[in-house]
Short mmCIF file of C-alpha atoms and ligand atoms in Angstrom, two decimals:
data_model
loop_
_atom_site.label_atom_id
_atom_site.label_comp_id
_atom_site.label_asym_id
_atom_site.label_seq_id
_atom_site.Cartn_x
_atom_site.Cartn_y
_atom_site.Cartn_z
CA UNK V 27 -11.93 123.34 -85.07
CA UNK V 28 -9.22 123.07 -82.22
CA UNK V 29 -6.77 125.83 -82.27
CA UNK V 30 -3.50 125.96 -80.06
CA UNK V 31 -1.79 129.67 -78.98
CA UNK V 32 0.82 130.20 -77.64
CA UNK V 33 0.99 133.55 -75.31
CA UNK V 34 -2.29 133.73 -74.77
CA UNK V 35 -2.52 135.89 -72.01
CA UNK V 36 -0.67 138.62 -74.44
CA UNK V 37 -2.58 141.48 -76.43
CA UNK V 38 -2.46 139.29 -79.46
CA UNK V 39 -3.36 136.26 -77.71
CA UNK V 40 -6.52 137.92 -76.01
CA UNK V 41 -8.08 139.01 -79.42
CA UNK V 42 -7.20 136.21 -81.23
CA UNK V 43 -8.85 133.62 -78.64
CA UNK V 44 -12.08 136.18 -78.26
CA UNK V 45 -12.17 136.19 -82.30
CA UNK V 46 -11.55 132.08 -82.69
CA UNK V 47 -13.91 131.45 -79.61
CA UNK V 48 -16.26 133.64 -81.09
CA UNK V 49 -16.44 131.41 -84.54
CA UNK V 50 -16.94 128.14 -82.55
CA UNK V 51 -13.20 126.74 -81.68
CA UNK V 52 -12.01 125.26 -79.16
CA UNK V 53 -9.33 126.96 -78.10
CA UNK V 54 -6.23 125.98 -75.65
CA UNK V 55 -3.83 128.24 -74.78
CA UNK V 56 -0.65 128.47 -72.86
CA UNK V 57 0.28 129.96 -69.76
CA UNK V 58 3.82 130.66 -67.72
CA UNK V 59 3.74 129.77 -63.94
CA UNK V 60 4.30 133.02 -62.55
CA UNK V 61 3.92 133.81 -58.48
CA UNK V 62 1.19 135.75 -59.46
CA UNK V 63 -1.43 135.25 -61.79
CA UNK V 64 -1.75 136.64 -64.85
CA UNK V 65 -4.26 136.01 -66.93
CA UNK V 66 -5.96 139.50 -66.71
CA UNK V 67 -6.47 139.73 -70.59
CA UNK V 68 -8.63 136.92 -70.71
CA UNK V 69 -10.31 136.63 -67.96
CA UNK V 70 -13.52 138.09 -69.26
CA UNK V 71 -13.34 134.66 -71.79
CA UNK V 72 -12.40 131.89 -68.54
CA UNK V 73 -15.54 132.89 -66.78
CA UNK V 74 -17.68 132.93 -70.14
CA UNK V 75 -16.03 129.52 -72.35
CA UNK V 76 -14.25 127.57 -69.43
CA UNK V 77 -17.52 125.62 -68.25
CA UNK V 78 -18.04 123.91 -71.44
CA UNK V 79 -14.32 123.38 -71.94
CA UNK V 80 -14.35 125.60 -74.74
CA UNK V 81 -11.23 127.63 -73.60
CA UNK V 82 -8.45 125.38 -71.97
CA UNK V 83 -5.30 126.79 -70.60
CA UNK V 84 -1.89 125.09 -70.18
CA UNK V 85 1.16 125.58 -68.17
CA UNK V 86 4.15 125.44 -70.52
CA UNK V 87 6.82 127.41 -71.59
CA UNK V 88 8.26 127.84 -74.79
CA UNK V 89 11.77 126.90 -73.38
CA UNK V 90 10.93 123.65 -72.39
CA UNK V 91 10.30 121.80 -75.56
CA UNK V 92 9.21 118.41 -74.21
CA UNK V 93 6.25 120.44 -72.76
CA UNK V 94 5.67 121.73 -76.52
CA UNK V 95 5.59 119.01 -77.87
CA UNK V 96 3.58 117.13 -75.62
CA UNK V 97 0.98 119.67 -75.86
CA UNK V 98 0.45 119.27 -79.16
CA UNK V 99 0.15 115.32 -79.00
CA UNK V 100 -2.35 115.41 -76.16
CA UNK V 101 -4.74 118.48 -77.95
CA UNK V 102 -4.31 117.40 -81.98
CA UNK V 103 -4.97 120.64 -82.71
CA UNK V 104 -6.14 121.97 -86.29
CA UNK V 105 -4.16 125.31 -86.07
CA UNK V 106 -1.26 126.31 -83.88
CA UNK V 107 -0.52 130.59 -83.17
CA UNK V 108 2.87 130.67 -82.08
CA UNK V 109 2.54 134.34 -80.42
CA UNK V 110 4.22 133.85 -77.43
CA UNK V 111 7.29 136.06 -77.45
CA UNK V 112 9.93 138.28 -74.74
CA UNK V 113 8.02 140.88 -77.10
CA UNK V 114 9.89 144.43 -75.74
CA UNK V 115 12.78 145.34 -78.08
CA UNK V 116 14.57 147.17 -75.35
CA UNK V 117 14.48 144.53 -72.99
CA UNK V 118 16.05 142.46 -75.66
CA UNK V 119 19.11 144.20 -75.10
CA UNK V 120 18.97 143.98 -71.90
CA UNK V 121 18.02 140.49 -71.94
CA UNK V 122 19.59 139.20 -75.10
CA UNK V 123 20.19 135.15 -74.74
CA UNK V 124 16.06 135.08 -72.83
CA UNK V 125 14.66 137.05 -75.85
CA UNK V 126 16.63 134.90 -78.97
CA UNK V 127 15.90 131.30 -76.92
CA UNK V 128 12.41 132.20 -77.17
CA UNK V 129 12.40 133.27 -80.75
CA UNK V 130 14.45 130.46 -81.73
CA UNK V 131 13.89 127.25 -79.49
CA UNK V 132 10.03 128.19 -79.68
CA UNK V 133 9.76 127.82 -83.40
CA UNK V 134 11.37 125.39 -84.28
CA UNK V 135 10.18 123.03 -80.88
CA UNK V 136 6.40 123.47 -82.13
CA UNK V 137 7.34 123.34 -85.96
CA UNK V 138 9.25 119.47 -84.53
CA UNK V 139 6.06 118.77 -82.73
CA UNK V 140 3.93 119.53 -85.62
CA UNK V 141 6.58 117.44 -87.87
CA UNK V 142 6.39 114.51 -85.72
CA UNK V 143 2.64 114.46 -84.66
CA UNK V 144 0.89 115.16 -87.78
CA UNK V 145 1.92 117.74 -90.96
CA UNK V 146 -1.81 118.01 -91.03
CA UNK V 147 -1.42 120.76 -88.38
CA UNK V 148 -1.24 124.47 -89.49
CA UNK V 149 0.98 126.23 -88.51
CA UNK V 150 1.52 130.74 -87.62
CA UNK V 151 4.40 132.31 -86.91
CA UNK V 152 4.24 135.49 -85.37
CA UNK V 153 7.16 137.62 -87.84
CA UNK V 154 7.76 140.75 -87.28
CA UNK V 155 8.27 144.18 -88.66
CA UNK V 156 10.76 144.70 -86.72
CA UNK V 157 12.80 142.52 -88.74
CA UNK V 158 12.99 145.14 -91.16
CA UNK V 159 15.13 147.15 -88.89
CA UNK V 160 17.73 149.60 -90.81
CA UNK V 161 16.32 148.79 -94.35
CA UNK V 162 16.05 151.89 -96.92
CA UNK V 163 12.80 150.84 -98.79
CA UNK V 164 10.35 153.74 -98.27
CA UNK V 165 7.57 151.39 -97.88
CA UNK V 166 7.98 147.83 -96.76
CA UNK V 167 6.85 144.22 -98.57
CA UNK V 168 6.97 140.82 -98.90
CA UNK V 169 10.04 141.03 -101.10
CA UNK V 170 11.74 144.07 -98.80
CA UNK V 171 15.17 142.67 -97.43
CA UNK V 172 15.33 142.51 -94.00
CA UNK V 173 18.19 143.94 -91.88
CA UNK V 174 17.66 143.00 -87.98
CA UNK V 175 18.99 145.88 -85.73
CA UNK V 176 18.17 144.35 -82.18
CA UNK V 177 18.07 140.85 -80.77
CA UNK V 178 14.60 140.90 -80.84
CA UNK V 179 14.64 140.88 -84.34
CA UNK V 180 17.52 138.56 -85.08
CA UNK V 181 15.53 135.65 -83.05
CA UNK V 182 12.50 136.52 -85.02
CA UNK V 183 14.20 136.46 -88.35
CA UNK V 184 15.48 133.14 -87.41
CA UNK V 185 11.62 131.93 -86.62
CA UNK V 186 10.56 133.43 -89.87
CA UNK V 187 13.26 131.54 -91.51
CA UNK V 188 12.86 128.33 -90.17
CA UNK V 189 9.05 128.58 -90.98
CA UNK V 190 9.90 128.46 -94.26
CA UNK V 191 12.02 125.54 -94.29
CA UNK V 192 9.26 123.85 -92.71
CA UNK V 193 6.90 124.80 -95.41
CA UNK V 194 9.21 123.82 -98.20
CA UNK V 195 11.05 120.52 -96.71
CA UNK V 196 7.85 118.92 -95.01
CA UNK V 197 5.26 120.28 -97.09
CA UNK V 198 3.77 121.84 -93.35
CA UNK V 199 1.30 124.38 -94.08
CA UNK V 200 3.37 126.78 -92.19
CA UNK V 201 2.86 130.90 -92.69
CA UNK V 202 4.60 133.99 -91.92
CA UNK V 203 2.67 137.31 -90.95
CA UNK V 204 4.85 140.28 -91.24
CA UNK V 205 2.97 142.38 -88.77
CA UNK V 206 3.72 146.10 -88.40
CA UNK V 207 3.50 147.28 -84.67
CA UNK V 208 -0.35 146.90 -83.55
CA UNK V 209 -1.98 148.80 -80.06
CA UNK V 210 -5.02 148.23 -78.14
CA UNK V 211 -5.41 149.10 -74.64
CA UNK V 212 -4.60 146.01 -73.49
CA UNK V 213 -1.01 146.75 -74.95
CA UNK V 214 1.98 146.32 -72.95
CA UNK V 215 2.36 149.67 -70.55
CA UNK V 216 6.10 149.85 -71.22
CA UNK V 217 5.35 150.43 -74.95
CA UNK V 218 5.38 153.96 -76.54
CA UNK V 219 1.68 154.21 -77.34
CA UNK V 220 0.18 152.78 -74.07
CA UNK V 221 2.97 154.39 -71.88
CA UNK V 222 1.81 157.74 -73.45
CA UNK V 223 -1.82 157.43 -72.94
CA UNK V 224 -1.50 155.75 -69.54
CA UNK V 225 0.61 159.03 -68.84
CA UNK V 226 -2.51 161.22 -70.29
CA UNK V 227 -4.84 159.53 -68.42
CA UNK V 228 -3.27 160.06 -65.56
CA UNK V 229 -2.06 163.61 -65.63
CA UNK V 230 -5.48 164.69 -66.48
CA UNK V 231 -6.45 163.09 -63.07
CA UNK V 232 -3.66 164.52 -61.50
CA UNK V 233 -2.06 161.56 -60.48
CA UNK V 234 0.78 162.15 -62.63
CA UNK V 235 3.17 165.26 -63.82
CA UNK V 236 5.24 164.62 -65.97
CA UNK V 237 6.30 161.72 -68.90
CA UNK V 238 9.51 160.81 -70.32
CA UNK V 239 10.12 159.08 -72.86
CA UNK V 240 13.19 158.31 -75.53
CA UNK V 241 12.90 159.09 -79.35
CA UNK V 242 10.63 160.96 -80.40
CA UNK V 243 11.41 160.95 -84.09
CA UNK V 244 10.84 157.41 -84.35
CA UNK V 245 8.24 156.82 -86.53
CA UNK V 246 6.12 153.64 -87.19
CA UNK V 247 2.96 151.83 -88.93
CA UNK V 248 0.85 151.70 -86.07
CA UNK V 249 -3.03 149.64 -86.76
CA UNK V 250 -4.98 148.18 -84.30
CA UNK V 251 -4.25 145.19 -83.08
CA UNK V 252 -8.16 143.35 -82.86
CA UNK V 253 -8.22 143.66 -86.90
CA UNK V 254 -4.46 142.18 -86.97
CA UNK V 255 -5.16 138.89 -85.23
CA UNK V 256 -8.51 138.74 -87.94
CA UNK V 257 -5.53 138.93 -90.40
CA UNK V 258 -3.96 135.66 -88.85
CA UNK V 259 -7.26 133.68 -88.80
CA UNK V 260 -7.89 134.58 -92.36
CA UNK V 261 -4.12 133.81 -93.42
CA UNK V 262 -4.63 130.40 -92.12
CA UNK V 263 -7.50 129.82 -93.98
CA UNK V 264 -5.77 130.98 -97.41
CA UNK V 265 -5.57 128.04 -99.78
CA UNK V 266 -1.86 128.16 -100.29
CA UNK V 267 0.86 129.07 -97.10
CA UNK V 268 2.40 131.97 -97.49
CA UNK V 269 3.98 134.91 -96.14
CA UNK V 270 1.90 138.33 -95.79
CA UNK V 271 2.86 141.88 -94.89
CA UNK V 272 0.49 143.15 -92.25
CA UNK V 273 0.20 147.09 -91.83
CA UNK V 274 -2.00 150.11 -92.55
CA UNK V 275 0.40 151.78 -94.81
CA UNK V 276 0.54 154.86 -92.62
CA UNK V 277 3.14 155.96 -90.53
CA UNK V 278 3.13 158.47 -87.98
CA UNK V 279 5.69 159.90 -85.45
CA UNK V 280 6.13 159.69 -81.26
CA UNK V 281 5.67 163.13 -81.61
CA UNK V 282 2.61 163.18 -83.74
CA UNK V 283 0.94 160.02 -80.91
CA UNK V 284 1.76 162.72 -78.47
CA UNK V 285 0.08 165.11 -80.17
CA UNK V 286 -3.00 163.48 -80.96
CA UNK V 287 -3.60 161.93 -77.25
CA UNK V 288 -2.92 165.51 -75.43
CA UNK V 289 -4.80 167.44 -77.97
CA UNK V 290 -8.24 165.20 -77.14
CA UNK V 291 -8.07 166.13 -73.64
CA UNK V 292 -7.30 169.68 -74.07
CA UNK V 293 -3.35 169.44 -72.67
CA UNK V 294 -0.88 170.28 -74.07
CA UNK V 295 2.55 167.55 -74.85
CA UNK V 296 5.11 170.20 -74.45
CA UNK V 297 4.10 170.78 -70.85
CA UNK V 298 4.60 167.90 -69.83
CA UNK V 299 6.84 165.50 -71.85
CA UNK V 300 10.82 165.59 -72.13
CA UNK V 301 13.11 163.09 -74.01
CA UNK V 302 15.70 161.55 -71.82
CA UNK V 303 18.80 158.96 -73.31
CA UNK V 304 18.37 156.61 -70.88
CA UNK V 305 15.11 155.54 -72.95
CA UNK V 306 17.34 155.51 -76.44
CA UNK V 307 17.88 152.07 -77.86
CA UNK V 308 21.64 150.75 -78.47
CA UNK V 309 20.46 150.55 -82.42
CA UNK V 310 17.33 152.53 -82.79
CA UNK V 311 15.14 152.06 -85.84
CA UNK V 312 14.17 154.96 -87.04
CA UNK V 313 10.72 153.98 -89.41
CA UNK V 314 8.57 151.72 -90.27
CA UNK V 315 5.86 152.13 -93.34
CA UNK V 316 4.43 148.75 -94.19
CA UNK V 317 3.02 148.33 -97.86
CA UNK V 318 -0.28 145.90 -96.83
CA UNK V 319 -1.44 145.85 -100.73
CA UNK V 320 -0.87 141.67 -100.74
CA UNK V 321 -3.06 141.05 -98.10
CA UNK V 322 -5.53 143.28 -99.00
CA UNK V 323 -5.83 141.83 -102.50
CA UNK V 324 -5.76 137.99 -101.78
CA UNK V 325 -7.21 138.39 -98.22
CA UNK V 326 -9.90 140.98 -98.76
CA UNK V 327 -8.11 142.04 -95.11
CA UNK V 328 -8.08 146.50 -94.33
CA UNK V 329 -7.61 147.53 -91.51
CA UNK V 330 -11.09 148.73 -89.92
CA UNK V 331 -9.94 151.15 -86.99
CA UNK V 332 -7.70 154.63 -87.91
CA UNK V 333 -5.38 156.22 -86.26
CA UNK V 334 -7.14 158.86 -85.02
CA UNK V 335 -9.77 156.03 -83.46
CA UNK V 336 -7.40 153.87 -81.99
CA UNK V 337 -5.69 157.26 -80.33
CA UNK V 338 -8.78 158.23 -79.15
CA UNK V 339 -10.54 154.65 -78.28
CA UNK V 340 -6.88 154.07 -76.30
CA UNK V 341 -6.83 157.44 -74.36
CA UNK V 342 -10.47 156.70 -73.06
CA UNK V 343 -9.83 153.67 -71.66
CA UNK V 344 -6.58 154.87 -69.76
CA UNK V 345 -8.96 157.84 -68.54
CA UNK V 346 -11.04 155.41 -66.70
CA UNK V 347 -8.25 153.56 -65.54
CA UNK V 348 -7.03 156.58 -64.35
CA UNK V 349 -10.51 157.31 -62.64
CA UNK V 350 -10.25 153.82 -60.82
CA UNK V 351 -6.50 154.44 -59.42
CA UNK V 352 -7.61 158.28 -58.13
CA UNK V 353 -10.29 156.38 -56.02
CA UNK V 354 -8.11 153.97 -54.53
CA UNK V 355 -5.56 156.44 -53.87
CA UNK V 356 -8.00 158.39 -51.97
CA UNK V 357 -9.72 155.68 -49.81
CA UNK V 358 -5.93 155.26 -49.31
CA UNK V 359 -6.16 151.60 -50.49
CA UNK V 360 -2.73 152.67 -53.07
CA UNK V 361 0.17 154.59 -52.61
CA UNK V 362 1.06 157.30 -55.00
CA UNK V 363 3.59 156.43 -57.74
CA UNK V 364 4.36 160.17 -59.63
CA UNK V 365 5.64 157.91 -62.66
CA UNK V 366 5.82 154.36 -62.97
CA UNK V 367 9.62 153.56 -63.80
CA UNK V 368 9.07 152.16 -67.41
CA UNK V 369 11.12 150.77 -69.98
P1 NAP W 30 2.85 140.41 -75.57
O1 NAP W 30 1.64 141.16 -75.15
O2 NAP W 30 4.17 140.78 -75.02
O3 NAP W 30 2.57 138.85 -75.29
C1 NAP W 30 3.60 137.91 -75.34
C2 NAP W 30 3.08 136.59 -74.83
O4 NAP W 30 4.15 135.64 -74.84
C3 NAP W 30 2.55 136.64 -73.38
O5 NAP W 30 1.43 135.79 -73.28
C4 NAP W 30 3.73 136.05 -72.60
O6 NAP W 30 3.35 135.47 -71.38
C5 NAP W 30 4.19 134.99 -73.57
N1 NAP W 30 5.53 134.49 -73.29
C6 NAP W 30 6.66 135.19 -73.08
N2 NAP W 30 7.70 134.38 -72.85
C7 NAP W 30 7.22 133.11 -72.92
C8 NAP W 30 7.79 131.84 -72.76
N3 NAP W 30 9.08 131.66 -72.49
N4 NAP W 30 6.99 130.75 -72.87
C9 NAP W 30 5.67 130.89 -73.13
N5 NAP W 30 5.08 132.06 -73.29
C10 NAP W 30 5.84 133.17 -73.18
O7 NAP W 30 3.01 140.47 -77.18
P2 NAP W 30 1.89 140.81 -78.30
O8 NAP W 30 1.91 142.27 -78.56
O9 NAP W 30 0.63 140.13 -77.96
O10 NAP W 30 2.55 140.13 -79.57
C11 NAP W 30 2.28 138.78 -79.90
C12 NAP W 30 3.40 138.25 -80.80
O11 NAP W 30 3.47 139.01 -81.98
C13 NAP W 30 4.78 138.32 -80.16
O12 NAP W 30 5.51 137.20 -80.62
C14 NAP W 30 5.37 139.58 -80.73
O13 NAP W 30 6.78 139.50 -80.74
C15 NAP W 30 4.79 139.57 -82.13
N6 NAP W 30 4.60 140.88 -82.77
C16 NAP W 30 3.93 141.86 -82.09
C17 NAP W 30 3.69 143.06 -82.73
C18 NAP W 30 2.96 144.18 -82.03
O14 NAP W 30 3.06 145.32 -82.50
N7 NAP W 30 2.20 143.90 -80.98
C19 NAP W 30 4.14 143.27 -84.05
C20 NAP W 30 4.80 142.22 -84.69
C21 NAP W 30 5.01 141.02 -84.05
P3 NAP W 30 3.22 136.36 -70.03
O15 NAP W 30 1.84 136.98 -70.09
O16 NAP W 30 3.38 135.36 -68.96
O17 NAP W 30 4.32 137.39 -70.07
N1 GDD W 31 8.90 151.49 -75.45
C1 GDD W 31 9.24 152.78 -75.59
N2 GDD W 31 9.33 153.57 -74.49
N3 GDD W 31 9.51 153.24 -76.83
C2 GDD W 31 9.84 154.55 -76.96
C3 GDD W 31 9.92 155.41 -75.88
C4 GDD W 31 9.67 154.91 -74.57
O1 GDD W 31 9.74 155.59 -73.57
N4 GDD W 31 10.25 156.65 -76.35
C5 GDD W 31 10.38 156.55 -77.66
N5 GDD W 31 10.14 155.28 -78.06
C6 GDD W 31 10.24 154.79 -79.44
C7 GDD W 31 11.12 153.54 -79.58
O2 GDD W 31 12.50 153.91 -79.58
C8 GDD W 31 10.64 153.01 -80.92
O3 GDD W 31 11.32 153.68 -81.97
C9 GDD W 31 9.16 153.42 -80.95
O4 GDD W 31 8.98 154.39 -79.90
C10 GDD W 31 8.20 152.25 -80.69
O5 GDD W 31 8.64 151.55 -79.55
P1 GDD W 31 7.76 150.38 -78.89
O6 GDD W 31 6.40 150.85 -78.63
O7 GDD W 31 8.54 149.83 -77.75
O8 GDD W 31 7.62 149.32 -80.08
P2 GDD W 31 8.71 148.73 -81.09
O9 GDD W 31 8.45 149.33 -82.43
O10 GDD W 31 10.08 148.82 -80.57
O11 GDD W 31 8.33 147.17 -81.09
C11 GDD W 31 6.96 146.77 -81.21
O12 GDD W 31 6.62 146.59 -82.56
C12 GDD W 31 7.32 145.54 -83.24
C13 GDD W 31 6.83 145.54 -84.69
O13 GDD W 31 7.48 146.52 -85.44
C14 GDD W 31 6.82 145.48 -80.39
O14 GDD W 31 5.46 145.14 -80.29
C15 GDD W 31 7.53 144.32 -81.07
O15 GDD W 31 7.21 143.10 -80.38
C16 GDD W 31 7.04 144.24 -82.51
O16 GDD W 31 7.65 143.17 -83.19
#
């Protein structure tokens, strides 16, 4: 099996190729040209499936859609992930035309290529729960309407959509997983979870003083995100395309992650956390429950790690880290930073 994904070098994309490698694929993935490199996530897999050409990375971006689509001639891949994403809904304010180019041009480029090459060629979209935004369902479905509140979400509503169209005009086996917000510690340090137990990590060491952070009300659906890239594979491999709510149907507060990270090294939050505006959203979304039941029927998918594990399995990992910078700092091979300036 040959399987293309897009953003790779992402959280998503690191698990997924480890998981796909793993079963025997060949997998190619692509990568930006950046003036540094950054492939960090997978680097453990180049130096282990790159010999035998078993892992093959590209340079293309999503907004260039002859690259695309070349891409997919040359490999004739079995299964595409389309994960690559500006994935930060903040910055999607900020950086509202980048983020919904992305969303938009990216879909529907690789759904062309697959269109034009051979319909043979399944398809993932990476949807969002995101897309959910301001609804007032308790718990979240497959049928739940979706009402966008960023423009993050509006360019992944318009993926999901034209996924479907896809699937229904061209027959493309072409699915959607709704995927409820998913953490690792090889998530993104600007978001909530990793920013807080980078911050515990490091204040522990003494490297750090103090955290702030924006709402801490919010409340989401948090899982971890190794058994939500098992829930693509298997999707893919589901006789009929579909679209499938992704989530541990749990939801916890900022201020119950904050809890749970200072309590397991003995600190207290209070002490050292304050909420500022500046890290509000425009349009904040408040919750996020996910209802997983579909996937869990058809699938036989659950989600294997709990909250309290992936707390705990994140906040150990950023204590290491934290180990690592407090040695460089002292052999003066760093400079002190008392808080990175995050998003
Ligand atoms: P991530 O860590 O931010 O990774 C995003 C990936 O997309 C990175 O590899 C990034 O490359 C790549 N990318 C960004 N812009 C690109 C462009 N113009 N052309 C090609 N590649 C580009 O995100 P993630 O957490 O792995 O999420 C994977 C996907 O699932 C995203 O589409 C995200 O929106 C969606 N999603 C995530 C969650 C979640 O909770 N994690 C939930 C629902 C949906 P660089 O490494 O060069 O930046
Ligand atoms: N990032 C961040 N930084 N979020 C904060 C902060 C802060 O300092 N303080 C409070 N929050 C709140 C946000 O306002 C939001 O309500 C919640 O914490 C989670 O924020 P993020 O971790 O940035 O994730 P997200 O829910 O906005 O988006 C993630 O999940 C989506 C699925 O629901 C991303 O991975 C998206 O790509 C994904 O689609």
């Amino acid at each position: 099996m040959i399987a293309l994904i897009t953003g790779i070098t992402g959280q998503d994309g690191s698990y997924l190729a480890e998981q796909l490698l793993a079963k025997g694929y060949t997998v190619h993935g692509t990568v930006r040209r950046s003036s540094v490199i950054n492939t960090s996530r997978i680097d453990h897999l180049i130096s282990e499936y790159d010999n035998d050409k078993k892992l093959i990375l590209h340079y293309s971006d999503l907004l260039d859609p002859g690259s695309v689509s070349n891409l997919v001639n040359k490999i004739q891949p079995d299964e595409v992930y389309n994960l690559a994403a500006q994935s930060h809904v903040a910055v999607s304010f900020e950086n509202p035309i980048f983020t919904s180019q992305i969303g938009t041009l990216g879909s529907i480029s690789l759904l062309e290529a697959i269109r034009n090459n051979d319909k043979e060629i399944k398809f993932y979209q990476a949807s969002s729960s995101e897309m959910y935004g301001g609804a007032i369902e308790k718990s979240l479905n497959e049928q739940s309407k979706f009402d966008p509140k960023s423009p993050y979400a509006v360019s992944k509503l318009f993926a999901h959509e034209i996924t479907k169209v896809y699937r229904e005009s061209y027959d493309i086996f072409a699915v959607n997983g709704l995927l409820f917000n998913h953490e690792s510690s090889r998530r993104g340090e600007t978001f909530v979870t990793r920013k807080i137990t980078k911050a515990v990590g490091r204040i522990k060491y003494g490297i750090q003083n103090k955290l702030t952070l924006g709402n801490l009300e919010a409340s989401r659906d948090w899982g971890f995100a190794g058994d939500y890239t098992h829930a693509m594979w298997k999707m893919m491999q589901y006789k009929t395309p579909e679209d499938w709510v992704i989530a541990t149907g749990e939801t916890h507060t900022v201020k119950e992650f904050l809890e749970k990270a200072f309590t397991y090294v003995d600190l207290d939050w209070n002490d050292y956390v304050q909420s500022s505006e500046d890290y509000f959203r425009p349009n904040e979304v408040n919750y996020l429950l996910g209802d997983p039941e579909k996937a869990k029927k058809l699938l036989k998918w659950k989600p294997e790690k709990s909250f309290d594990e992936l707390v705990e399995d994140m906040v150990d990992h950023d204590l290491l880290e934290a180990e690592k910078e407090l040695t460089l700092l002292k052999d003066g091979l760093i400079k002190p930073t008392w808080e990175n300036p995050n998003i």
